[in-house]
Amino acid sequence: MSSIGTGYDLSVTTFSPDGRVFQIEYAAKAVDNSGTVIGIKCKDGIVMGVEKLISSKMMLPGSNRRIHAVHRHSGMAIAGLAADGRQIVTRAKSEATSYEKVYGEPIPVKELAERVASYVHLCTLYWWLRPFGCGVILGGYDRNGPELYMVEPSGVSYRYFGAAIGKGRQAAKTEIEKLKLSELTCRQGVIEVAKIIYGVHDEAKDKAFELEMSWVCEESNCQHQKVPDDLLEEAKAAAKAALEDMDDD
Amino acid sequence: MAQSFEVPNGHSVEEHDLERTLNPYVTGTSVIGLKYKDGIILAADTGGSYGSTLRYKSVERIKPIGKHSLLGASGEISDFQEILKYLDELIIYDNMWDDGNSLGPKEVHNYLNRVMYNRRNKFDPLWNSLVLGGVKNGQKYLGVVNMIGTHFEDDHVATGFGNHLARPILRAEWHADLSFEEAVKLVEKCLLVLLYRDRSAINKFQLAKITEEGTTIYPRYSLKTFWGFSAFQNPTKGAVGSW
């Protein structure tokens, strides 16, 4: 689905004749080529999961975190260029801290998503900056309950029940749509997310991967944290079992 | 030429003084801390004085910091609130790593020391004496830091009047491995002396303990006092001109 930009794709400040900004689309390709990241909104919170592709057997498990806490009550999972992602996370952390300093309450997730989105958009306006090559899935629990947002390299941000970015996003979205999210608790959601990620992982193209998951829910006291180890192991086991069932068919 | 202003309390203040703390306004009095068998106990009254007036009678001067520490403050209450804000930021930043590690009392005490000392060097101190106690990995820690940046660690500490009235009692009667009940009795003995002799103390106390398991801050309570001494009966007998 590639259109040749020829000449209109050299700068992010150039529109093509049919109204596209190619540099932003190329930035989105960087996201599409990274490991799958999904987020779902369950009835009592948010669950996010990342298919962390391992490039070298020498890497320590648990390193290269892709999911970061932004404040007590919210976190972000990044797909795409990891270094670009770190920059966005740092900015989000500082926005969250300054909001709390000024207004005395934790930043509402909607406000945080807007701030992250306008920061990402900023970098698509000037020729001396390049767009961020990452997509962000932002999940948090504020006084309006749990909310899930996705921010794309173009700077658009929408609120979702379920979102997926990266390599396996099409397959992941199909699986998420099958879930009855309004009836799932986060505990069950963790198992489902693990199954989906194991399901969309392409054994042929990419060798090893590590599953990283986090949640914000009533069980975690509305704090964003890594899914507890025992639940993570349970989810991985269930996911592997589901894969085997599928292979048997 | 430094410009002079007339401020409401009648003092004349120069322009460069408007950017620094000159005097404290709402202050808390002594805080006492001591180590016992399972951890640390901190105690303080809940009074906030506005000069010589006991204006606020329910000020919480002891707060938990993170998972492993308790902070007690005497001195300017607004500066204490600001310190709590700084520490809150520090703890959130530490929690966001989500890596199983957390700041212990020694680290928090060191951070406070840096903050207090650097402010003093700018001639704009946070007008407090702070007691920081906690337990991490079985290690008990109890330290003090004050507005000029002086800091130290000990088995029992106090701020303000507590240094003069409570420390001597603690020096005589503290010993290692006090049980919780013994420690509370010792602290209450000190608090009672402070209540009788410190004019800014009130009879409403906050007692807090921290152990490896966590923090407990007890509900406010009062101590029984005795005023029935013979010298207090008929106070005007023999005094010429009183009623």
Tab-separated table of C-alpha atoms in Angstrom:
chain	number	residue	atom	x	y	z
A	1	MET	CA	0.000	0.000	0.000
A	2	SER	CA	2.899	2.297	-0.669
A	3	SER	CA	2.490	5.401	-2.732
A	4	ILE	CA	5.657	6.967	-3.998
A	5	GLY	CA	5.974	10.448	-2.586
A	6	THR	CA	8.477	11.638	-5.180
A	7	GLY	CA	9.388	15.066	-4.133
A	8	TYR	CA	6.519	15.709	-1.755
A	9	ASP	CA	7.918	13.488	0.960
A	10	LEU	CA	11.156	15.239	1.792
A	11	SER	CA	9.881	17.503	4.521
A	12	VAL	CA	7.165	17.352	7.099
A	13	THR	CA	6.121	20.875	6.084
A	14	THR	CA	5.187	19.830	2.553
A	15	PHE	CA	1.722	18.701	1.457
A	16	SER	CA	1.358	16.450	-1.539
A	17	PRO	CA	-1.114	17.439	-4.277
A	18	ASP	CA	-3.671	15.040	-2.876
A	19	GLY	CA	-3.433	16.578	0.586
A	20	ARG	CA	-1.196	14.079	2.381
A	21	VAL	CA	1.860	14.747	4.478
A	22	PHE	CA	4.077	11.814	3.595
A	23	GLN	CA	6.582	12.216	6.404
A	24	ILE	CA	3.837	11.616	8.951
A	25	GLU	CA	2.721	8.524	7.078
A	26	TYR	CA	6.300	7.242	7.020
A	27	ALA	CA	6.494	7.839	10.771
A	28	ALA	CA	3.377	5.693	11.144
A	29	LYS	CA	5.172	2.914	9.246
A	30	ALA	CA	7.817	2.850	11.974
A	31	VAL	CA	5.005	2.084	14.417
A	32	ASP	CA	3.497	-0.564	12.151
A	33	ASN	CA	6.767	-2.451	12.036
A	34	SER	CA	7.208	-2.762	15.781
A	35	GLY	CA	5.943	-5.430	18.156
A	36	THR	CA	2.228	-5.450	18.907
A	37	VAL	CA	0.906	-3.310	21.731
A	38	ILE	CA	-2.673	-3.627	22.917
A	39	GLY	CA	-4.834	-2.004	25.539
A	40	ILE	CA	-8.346	-2.851	26.704
A	41	LYS	CA	-10.820	-1.158	29.007
A	42	CYS	CA	-12.465	-3.675	31.316
A	43	LYS	CA	-15.326	-2.881	33.611
A	44	ASP	CA	-13.078	-2.067	36.571
A	45	GLY	CA	-9.906	-0.797	34.919
A	46	ILE	CA	-7.416	-0.874	32.052
A	47	VAL	CA	-5.047	-3.656	30.989
A	48	MET	CA	-2.155	-3.057	28.596
A	49	GLY	CA	0.141	-5.629	27.043
A	50	VAL	CA	3.255	-5.452	24.864
A	51	GLU	CA	4.829	-8.071	22.620
A	52	LYS	CA	8.440	-7.155	23.327
A	53	LEU	CA	10.509	-8.620	20.509
A	54	ILE	CA	13.872	-9.772	21.822
A	55	SER	CA	16.689	-8.979	19.457
A	56	SER	CA	19.413	-10.757	21.386
A	57	LYS	CA	19.572	-13.761	23.725
A	58	MET	CA	21.975	-11.732	25.871
A	59	MET	CA	19.237	-9.376	27.034
A	60	LEU	CA	18.106	-9.688	30.626
A	61	PRO	CA	14.412	-10.467	30.971
A	62	GLY	CA	12.557	-7.513	32.422
A	63	SER	CA	14.875	-4.972	30.832
A	64	ASN	CA	13.895	-2.527	28.085
A	65	ARG	CA	10.581	-1.676	29.687
A	66	ARG	CA	8.006	-0.660	27.114
A	67	ILE	CA	5.262	0.219	29.578
A	68	HIS	CA	5.929	3.219	31.782
A	69	ALA	CA	4.034	4.757	34.665
A	70	VAL	CA	3.250	8.395	34.015
A	71	HIS	CA	1.786	9.195	37.400
A	72	ARG	CA	0.287	7.161	40.217
A	73	HIS	CA	-2.916	6.537	38.307
A	74	SER	CA	-1.835	6.236	34.679
A	75	GLY	CA	0.639	4.553	32.381
A	76	MET	CA	1.719	4.403	28.750
A	77	ALA	CA	2.709	1.566	26.468
A	78	ILE	CA	4.894	2.529	23.507
A	79	ALA	CA	5.181	0.997	20.044
A	80	GLY	CA	7.776	2.108	17.510
A	81	LEU	CA	11.125	3.793	18.075
A	82	ALA	CA	11.948	3.202	21.744
A	83	ALA	CA	14.078	6.301	22.168
A	84	ASP	CA	11.346	8.530	20.756
A	85	GLY	CA	8.972	6.837	23.149
A	86	ARG	CA	11.149	7.692	26.152
A	87	GLN	CA	10.987	11.346	25.189
A	88	ILE	CA	7.188	11.250	25.101
A	89	VAL	CA	7.029	9.473	28.462
A	90	THR	CA	9.315	12.080	30.057
A	91	ARG	CA	7.145	14.853	28.707
A	92	ALA	CA	3.964	13.148	29.913
A	93	LYS	CA	5.447	12.680	33.400
A	94	SER	CA	6.321	16.332	33.597
A	95	GLU	CA	2.858	17.407	32.377
A	96	ALA	CA	1.254	15.182	35.009
A	97	THR	CA	3.438	16.559	37.807
A	98	SER	CA	2.892	20.177	36.840
A	99	TYR	CA	-0.895	19.692	36.595
A	100	GLU	CA	-0.971	18.253	40.096
A	101	LYS	CA	1.176	21.101	41.414
A	102	VAL	CA	-1.162	23.720	40.005
A	103	TYR	CA	-4.589	22.088	40.477
A	104	GLY	CA	-3.993	19.817	43.481
A	105	GLU	CA	-5.513	16.711	41.899
A	106	PRO	CA	-4.098	13.979	39.653
A	107	ILE	CA	-4.284	14.930	35.989
A	108	PRO	CA	-7.502	13.638	34.376
A	109	VAL	CA	-6.605	11.036	31.735
A	110	LYS	CA	-8.408	13.039	29.045
A	111	GLU	CA	-6.277	16.094	29.803
A	112	LEU	CA	-3.100	14.009	29.800
A	113	ALA	CA	-3.997	12.472	26.434
A	114	GLU	CA	-4.625	15.944	24.994
A	115	ARG	CA	-1.296	17.209	26.229
A	116	VAL	CA	0.600	14.210	24.864
A	117	ALA	CA	-1.221	14.509	21.557
A	118	SER	CA	-0.438	18.188	21.157
A	119	TYR	CA	3.212	17.528	21.985
A	120	VAL	CA	3.380	14.809	19.328
A	121	HIS	CA	1.571	17.089	16.880
A	122	LEU	CA	4.017	19.911	17.604
A	123	CYS	CA	6.787	17.896	16.075
A	124	THR	CA	4.890	17.653	12.790
A	125	LEU	CA	4.728	21.407	12.294
A	126	TYR	CA	8.338	22.492	11.875
A	127	TRP	CA	10.899	21.514	9.263
A	128	TRP	CA	13.695	21.346	11.820
A	129	LEU	CA	11.893	18.687	13.865
A	130	ARG	CA	10.902	15.244	12.779
A	131	PRO	CA	7.694	13.483	13.803
A	132	PHE	CA	7.876	10.939	16.624
A	133	GLY	CA	8.149	7.430	15.271
A	134	CYS	CA	5.967	5.951	17.970
A	135	GLY	CA	2.392	5.231	18.859
A	136	VAL	CA	1.231	5.526	22.421
A	137	ILE	CA	-1.495	3.650	24.259
A	138	LEU	CA	-2.371	5.588	27.399
A	139	GLY	CA	-4.445	4.057	30.164
A	140	GLY	CA	-5.480	5.623	33.447
A	141	TYR	CA	-8.027	5.666	36.245
A	142	ASP	CA	-9.248	9.080	37.342
A	143	ARG	CA	-12.410	10.221	39.066
A	144	ASN	CA	-14.401	9.504	35.913
A	145	GLY	CA	-13.342	5.870	36.070
A	146	PRO	CA	-10.954	3.969	33.791
A	147	GLU	CA	-10.114	5.518	30.404
A	148	LEU	CA	-8.004	4.345	27.463
A	149	TYR	CA	-6.543	6.613	24.783
A	150	MET	CA	-4.328	6.077	21.766
A	151	VAL	CA	-2.033	8.734	20.293
A	152	GLU	CA	-0.646	8.344	16.759
A	153	PRO	CA	2.466	9.969	15.268
A	154	SER	CA	0.236	12.463	13.474
A	155	GLY	CA	-0.890	13.807	16.819
A	156	VAL	CA	-4.466	12.529	16.735
A	157	SER	CA	-5.797	10.994	19.892
A	158	TYR	CA	-9.005	9.122	20.418
A	159	ARG	CA	-10.590	7.354	23.322
A	160	TYR	CA	-11.092	3.612	22.935
A	161	PHE	CA	-12.573	0.519	24.520
A	162	GLY	CA	-9.825	-1.518	22.941
A	163	ALA	CA	-6.820	-0.469	20.866
A	164	ALA	CA	-3.954	-2.195	19.121
A	165	ILE	CA	-0.874	-0.933	17.281
A	166	GLY	CA	2.144	-2.579	15.741
A	167	LYS	CA	2.669	-5.635	13.561
A	168	GLY	CA	-0.224	-7.765	14.672
A	169	ARG	CA	-2.765	-4.993	15.091
A	170	GLN	CA	-5.295	-6.235	12.542
A	171	ALA	CA	-5.463	-9.695	14.081
A	172	ALA	CA	-5.413	-8.218	17.584
A	173	LYS	CA	-8.277	-5.834	16.832
A	174	THR	CA	-10.372	-8.737	15.558
A	175	GLU	CA	-9.733	-10.659	18.764
A	176	ILE	CA	-10.484	-7.667	20.968
A	177	GLU	CA	-13.771	-7.085	19.186
A	178	LYS	CA	-14.783	-10.619	20.113
A	179	LEU	CA	-14.402	-9.887	23.825
A	180	LYS	CA	-17.326	-8.678	25.930
A	181	LEU	CA	-15.310	-5.911	27.574
A	182	SER	CA	-18.099	-4.488	29.694
A	183	GLU	CA	-18.378	-7.822	31.513
A	184	LEU	CA	-14.696	-8.577	31.973
A	185	THR	CA	-12.860	-7.776	35.178
A	186	CYS	CA	-9.227	-6.777	34.886
A	187	ARG	CA	-8.148	-10.113	36.309
A	188	GLN	CA	-9.880	-11.860	33.404
A	189	GLY	CA	-8.712	-9.132	31.024
A	190	VAL	CA	-5.084	-9.898	31.823
A	191	ILE	CA	-5.570	-13.516	30.703
A	192	GLU	CA	-7.320	-12.392	27.497
A	193	VAL	CA	-4.608	-9.868	26.610
A	194	ALA	CA	-1.922	-12.517	27.091
A	195	LYS	CA	-3.828	-14.910	24.830
A	196	ILE	CA	-4.161	-12.274	22.125
A	197	ILE	CA	-0.509	-11.337	22.167
A	198	TYR	CA	0.650	-14.928	22.078
A	199	GLY	CA	-1.878	-15.465	19.290
A	200	VAL	CA	-0.694	-12.650	17.027
A	201	HIS	CA	2.985	-13.351	17.520
A	202	ASP	CA	4.434	-14.587	14.268
A	203	GLU	CA	6.775	-17.471	15.078
A	204	ALA	CA	8.201	-17.564	11.579
A	205	LYS	CA	9.197	-13.925	11.221
A	206	ASP	CA	10.262	-13.040	14.768
A	207	LYS	CA	11.994	-15.450	17.062
A	208	ALA	CA	11.617	-14.719	20.717
A	209	PHE	CA	9.455	-12.271	22.555
A	210	GLU	CA	8.740	-11.286	26.125
A	211	LEU	CA	5.273	-10.424	27.331
A	212	GLU	CA	5.058	-7.242	29.378
A	213	MET	CA	1.761	-6.293	30.976
A	214	SER	CA	0.446	-3.636	33.269
A	215	TRP	CA	-2.900	-2.675	34.739
A	216	VAL	CA	-4.742	0.113	36.570
A	217	CYS	CA	-7.801	-1.165	38.311
A	218	GLU	CA	-9.667	-1.365	41.569
A	219	GLU	CA	-7.597	-4.404	42.529
A	220	SER	CA	-4.398	-2.416	42.188
A	221	ASN	CA	-5.915	0.388	44.258
A	222	CYS	CA	-6.226	2.574	41.150
A	223	GLN	CA	-2.435	2.665	40.885
A	224	HIS	CA	-0.667	1.868	37.653
A	225	GLN	CA	1.662	-1.065	38.156
A	226	LYS	CA	3.108	-4.132	36.501
A	227	VAL	CA	0.705	-7.054	36.620
A	228	PRO	CA	1.726	-9.094	39.719
A	229	ASP	CA	4.088	-11.967	38.894
A	230	ASP	CA	1.726	-14.768	39.878
A	231	LEU	CA	-1.084	-13.448	37.688
A	232	LEU	CA	1.377	-12.861	34.845
A	233	GLU	CA	2.544	-16.480	35.018
A	234	GLU	CA	-1.074	-17.665	35.104
A	235	ALA	CA	-1.817	-15.554	32.020
A	236	LYS	CA	1.223	-16.835	30.125
A	237	ALA	CA	0.291	-20.425	30.926
A	238	ALA	CA	-3.300	-19.889	29.773
A	239	ALA	CA	-2.062	-18.227	26.588
A	240	LYS	CA	0.320	-21.053	25.764
A	241	ALA	CA	-2.433	-23.592	26.428
A	242	ALA	CA	-4.823	-21.695	24.141
A	243	LEU	CA	-2.161	-21.681	21.395
A	244	GLU	CA	-1.777	-25.431	21.676
A	245	ASP	CA	-5.526	-25.879	21.424
A	246	MET	CA	-5.526	-23.811	18.272
A	247	ASP	CA	-2.667	-25.836	16.804
A	248	ASP	CA	-4.521	-29.065	17.499
A	249	ASP	CA	-7.491	-27.967	15.379
B	1	MET	CA	19.787	51.838	47.212
B	2	ALA	CA	17.614	49.115	48.787
B	3	GLN	CA	13.972	50.144	48.816
B	4	SER	CA	12.190	49.932	52.185
B	5	PHE	CA	8.576	48.876	52.760
B	6	GLU	CA	6.366	49.075	55.820
B	7	VAL	CA	4.825	45.632	56.448
B	8	PRO	CA	1.656	44.972	58.513
B	9	ASN	CA	3.474	43.799	61.646
B	10	GLY	CA	5.171	47.190	61.823
B	11	HIS	CA	8.611	46.044	60.705
B	12	SER	CA	10.424	47.826	57.993
B	13	VAL	CA	11.534	45.398	55.320
B	14	GLU	CA	13.976	45.941	52.499
B	15	GLU	CA	13.283	44.810	48.965
B	16	HIS	CA	15.782	41.983	48.945
B	17	ASP	CA	14.193	40.635	52.147
B	18	LEU	CA	10.900	40.067	50.315
B	19	GLU	CA	12.458	37.069	48.642
B	20	ARG	CA	13.347	35.180	51.795
B	21	THR	CA	11.859	33.912	55.055
B	22	LEU	CA	12.487	36.293	57.922
B	23	ASN	CA	10.308	34.855	60.675
B	24	PRO	CA	8.016	31.896	61.131
B	25	TYR	CA	4.279	32.603	61.530
B	26	VAL	CA	2.357	29.435	62.378
B	27	THR	CA	4.586	27.086	64.291
B	28	GLY	CA	4.482	23.605	65.772
B	29	THR	CA	6.367	22.744	68.917
B	30	SER	CA	8.443	19.684	69.892
B	31	VAL	CA	8.533	16.303	68.161
B	32	ILE	CA	9.950	13.257	69.992
B	33	GLY	CA	11.248	10.119	68.305
B	34	LEU	CA	12.746	6.933	69.680
B	35	LYS	CA	13.770	3.475	68.495
B	36	TYR	CA	12.163	0.463	70.107
B	37	LYS	CA	12.332	-3.287	69.518
B	38	ASP	CA	10.208	-3.478	66.347
B	39	GLY	CA	10.806	-0.024	64.863
B	40	ILE	CA	10.395	3.671	65.547
B	41	ILE	CA	7.868	5.716	67.523
B	42	LEU	CA	7.249	9.379	66.779
B	43	ALA	CA	5.046	11.622	68.907
B	44	ALA	CA	4.012	15.252	68.748
B	45	ASP	CA	1.140	17.404	69.880
B	46	THR	CA	-1.332	18.745	67.359
B	47	GLY	CA	-1.006	22.448	68.089
B	48	GLY	CA	-0.191	25.252	65.658
B	49	SER	CA	0.721	28.503	67.417
B	50	TYR	CA	0.402	31.918	65.845
B	51	GLY	CA	2.967	33.716	67.948
B	52	SER	CA	1.762	33.381	71.522
B	53	THR	CA	-1.779	32.397	70.510
B	54	LEU	CA	-2.638	28.714	70.251
B	55	ARG	CA	-4.546	29.207	67.030
B	56	TYR	CA	-4.844	25.747	65.445
B	57	LYS	CA	-5.492	22.732	67.614
B	58	SER	CA	-5.659	19.872	65.118
B	59	VAL	CA	-2.508	20.183	63.055
B	60	GLU	CA	-1.057	16.844	61.934
B	61	ARG	CA	2.658	17.259	62.331
B	62	ILE	CA	3.587	13.633	61.668
B	63	LYS	CA	3.074	12.161	58.196
B	64	PRO	CA	4.031	8.877	56.502
B	65	ILE	CA	6.485	9.171	53.606
B	66	GLY	CA	6.479	6.329	51.094
B	67	LYS	CA	6.455	2.803	52.473
B	68	HIS	CA	9.331	3.020	54.900
B	69	SER	CA	9.387	6.378	56.669
B	70	LEU	CA	7.625	8.789	59.001
B	71	LEU	CA	8.315	12.521	59.068
B	72	GLY	CA	7.622	14.753	62.053
B	73	ALA	CA	8.126	18.510	61.901
B	74	SER	CA	8.291	21.425	64.271
B	75	GLY	CA	8.562	25.039	63.201
B	76	GLU	CA	6.738	26.805	60.365
B	77	ILE	CA	3.750	24.713	59.294
B	78	SER	CA	3.546	26.148	55.768
B	79	ASP	CA	7.178	25.181	55.158
B	80	PHE	CA	6.350	21.675	56.409
B	81	GLN	CA	3.512	21.494	53.882
B	82	GLU	CA	5.920	22.544	51.152
B	83	ILE	CA	8.415	19.885	52.233
B	84	LEU	CA	5.620	17.290	52.052
B	85	LYS	CA	4.982	18.396	48.452
B	86	TYR	CA	8.645	17.940	47.532
B	87	LEU	CA	8.705	14.517	49.170
B	88	ASP	CA	5.481	13.512	47.426
B	89	GLU	CA	7.101	14.276	44.065
B	90	LEU	CA	10.176	12.328	45.104
B	91	ILE	CA	8.142	9.286	46.155
B	92	ILE	CA	5.978	9.292	43.008
B	93	TYR	CA	9.105	9.478	40.856
B	94	ASP	CA	10.551	6.563	42.798
B	95	ASN	CA	7.338	4.528	42.511
B	96	MET	CA	7.114	5.055	38.761
B	97	TRP	CA	10.202	2.894	38.205
B	98	ASP	CA	8.040	-0.011	39.400
B	99	ASP	CA	11.147	-2.120	39.894
B	100	GLY	CA	10.651	-3.479	43.400
B	101	ASN	CA	12.934	-0.890	44.993
B	102	SER	CA	11.784	1.991	47.139
B	103	LEU	CA	13.423	4.891	48.960
B	104	GLY	CA	14.295	4.061	52.555
B	105	PRO	CA	14.501	6.389	55.562
B	106	LYS	CA	18.246	6.946	55.157
B	107	GLU	CA	17.778	8.149	51.593
B	108	VAL	CA	14.855	10.424	52.470
B	109	HIS	CA	16.808	11.885	55.383
B	110	ASN	CA	19.752	12.606	53.128
B	111	TYR	CA	17.485	14.266	50.567
B	112	LEU	CA	15.930	16.469	53.250
B	113	ASN	CA	19.387	17.385	54.489
B	114	ARG	CA	20.395	18.546	50.988
B	115	VAL	CA	17.208	20.597	50.612
B	116	MET	CA	17.527	22.261	54.046
B	117	TYR	CA	21.213	23.019	53.720
B	118	ASN	CA	20.941	24.468	50.232
B	119	ARG	CA	18.070	26.724	51.288
B	120	ARG	CA	20.062	27.943	54.273
B	121	ASN	CA	22.948	28.825	51.995
B	122	LYS	CA	20.627	31.038	49.969
B	123	PHE	CA	19.526	32.759	53.204
B	124	ASP	CA	15.984	31.520	52.550
B	125	PRO	CA	15.512	28.628	54.966
B	126	LEU	CA	12.593	26.280	55.400
B	127	TRP	CA	11.953	27.142	59.022
B	128	ASN	CA	11.625	23.618	60.415
B	129	SER	CA	13.271	21.003	62.570
B	130	LEU	CA	12.474	17.622	61.079
B	131	VAL	CA	12.524	14.139	62.575
B	132	LEU	CA	12.755	11.329	60.039
B	133	GLY	CA	12.311	7.749	61.269
B	134	GLY	CA	11.783	4.466	59.483
B	135	VAL	CA	12.544	0.793	58.987
B	136	LYS	CA	13.756	-0.872	55.825
B	137	ASN	CA	14.954	-4.444	55.454
B	138	GLY	CA	14.974	-4.812	59.216
B	139	GLN	CA	17.254	-1.819	59.700
B	140	LYS	CA	15.865	0.922	61.971
B	141	TYR	CA	16.795	4.524	61.236
B	142	LEU	CA	16.087	7.715	63.187
B	143	GLY	CA	17.500	11.104	62.262
B	144	VAL	CA	16.988	14.830	62.658
B	145	VAL	CA	17.687	17.749	60.335
B	146	ASN	CA	17.012	21.392	61.075
B	147	MET	CA	16.743	24.694	59.263
B	148	ILE	CA	20.465	25.352	59.189
B	149	GLY	CA	21.181	21.910	57.803
B	150	THR	CA	22.577	20.334	60.957
B	151	HIS	CA	21.715	16.660	60.913
B	152	PHE	CA	22.480	13.536	62.870
B	153	GLU	CA	21.195	10.089	63.712
B	154	ASP	CA	20.539	8.699	67.157
B	155	ASP	CA	18.511	6.157	69.131
B	156	HIS	CA	16.265	8.907	70.460
B	157	VAL	CA	15.773	12.442	69.146
B	158	ALA	CA	13.683	15.524	69.782
B	159	THR	CA	13.195	18.999	68.399
B	160	GLY	CA	12.802	22.385	70.068
B	161	PHE	CA	11.901	22.230	73.739
B	162	GLY	CA	12.029	18.464	73.532
B	163	ASN	CA	15.806	18.706	73.344
B	164	HIS	CA	15.924	20.371	76.744
B	165	LEU	CA	13.088	18.610	78.548
B	166	ALA	CA	12.661	15.219	76.898
B	167	ARG	CA	16.208	14.181	75.923
B	168	PRO	CA	17.474	14.051	79.536
B	169	ILE	CA	14.618	11.681	80.419
B	170	LEU	CA	15.380	9.576	77.353
B	171	ARG	CA	19.094	9.512	78.099
B	172	ALA	CA	18.371	8.180	81.581
B	173	GLU	CA	15.629	5.702	80.751
B	174	TRP	CA	15.984	4.570	77.132
B	175	HIS	CA	17.542	1.221	76.471
B	176	ALA	CA	17.726	-0.987	73.409
B	177	ASP	CA	14.834	-3.365	72.647
B	178	LEU	CA	12.077	-1.561	74.483
B	179	SER	CA	8.734	-3.254	73.989
B	180	PHE	CA	5.995	-1.199	72.363
B	181	GLU	CA	4.199	-0.632	75.692
B	182	GLU	CA	7.422	0.418	77.453
B	183	ALA	CA	8.291	2.773	74.611
B	184	VAL	CA	4.854	4.409	74.669
B	185	LYS	CA	5.085	4.858	78.439
B	186	LEU	CA	8.478	6.520	78.048
B	187	VAL	CA	7.246	8.816	75.292
B	188	GLU	CA	4.177	9.755	77.318
B	189	LYS	CA	6.393	10.647	80.273
B	190	CYS	CA	8.296	13.060	78.009
B	191	LEU	CA	5.115	14.437	76.442
B	192	LEU	CA	3.680	15.107	79.912
B	193	VAL	CA	6.713	17.124	80.993
B	194	LEU	CA	6.496	19.105	77.760
B	195	LEU	CA	2.784	19.658	78.318
B	196	TYR	CA	3.407	21.083	81.781
B	197	ARG	CA	6.410	23.200	80.941
B	198	ASP	CA	6.176	24.243	77.235
B	199	ARG	CA	3.670	27.049	76.822
B	200	SER	CA	3.066	26.170	73.167
B	201	ALA	CA	2.158	22.554	73.901
B	202	ILE	CA	-1.460	21.385	73.997
B	203	ASN	CA	-3.031	18.306	75.509
B	204	LYS	CA	-3.815	16.513	72.255
B	205	PHE	CA	-1.245	14.167	70.833
B	206	GLN	CA	-0.475	12.267	67.682
B	207	LEU	CA	1.439	9.034	68.208
B	208	ALA	CA	2.804	7.118	65.252
B	209	LYS	CA	4.774	3.937	64.901
B	210	ILE	CA	6.591	2.400	61.978
B	211	THR	CA	7.792	-1.178	61.718
B	212	GLU	CA	8.840	-3.499	58.915
B	213	GLU	CA	5.132	-4.280	58.365
B	214	GLY	CA	4.139	-0.642	57.894
B	215	THR	CA	2.982	2.574	59.466
B	216	THR	CA	0.287	3.062	62.084
B	217	ILE	CA	-0.848	6.509	63.144
B	218	TYR	CA	-2.999	6.275	66.234
B	219	PRO	CA	-6.140	8.340	66.837
B	220	ARG	CA	-5.568	11.577	68.759
B	221	TYR	CA	-5.616	11.262	72.510
B	222	SER	CA	-4.947	13.311	75.633
B	223	LEU	CA	-2.879	12.718	78.750
B	224	LYS	CA	-4.173	13.016	82.300
B	225	THR	CA	-2.708	16.006	84.098
B	226	PHE	CA	-2.656	16.854	87.784
B	227	TRP	CA	-2.982	20.365	89.041
B	228	GLY	CA	-3.953	19.751	92.667
B	229	PHE	CA	-0.657	20.817	94.199
B	230	SER	CA	-0.895	22.685	97.490
B	231	ALA	CA	1.027	25.636	96.064
B	232	PHE	CA	-1.752	26.121	93.507
B	233	GLN	CA	-4.496	26.343	96.151
B	234	ASN	CA	-5.526	29.913	97.056
B	235	PRO	CA	-3.048	31.486	94.734
B	236	THR	CA	-3.857	35.038	95.812
B	237	LYS	CA	-3.440	34.467	99.583
B	238	GLY	CA	-0.821	36.910	100.776
B	239	ALA	CA	-0.546	38.708	97.450
B	240	VAL	CA	-1.117	42.407	97.994
B	241	GLY	CA	-3.572	44.060	95.639
B	242	SER	CA	-4.899	40.980	93.829
B	243	TRP	CA	-8.428	39.708	93.759
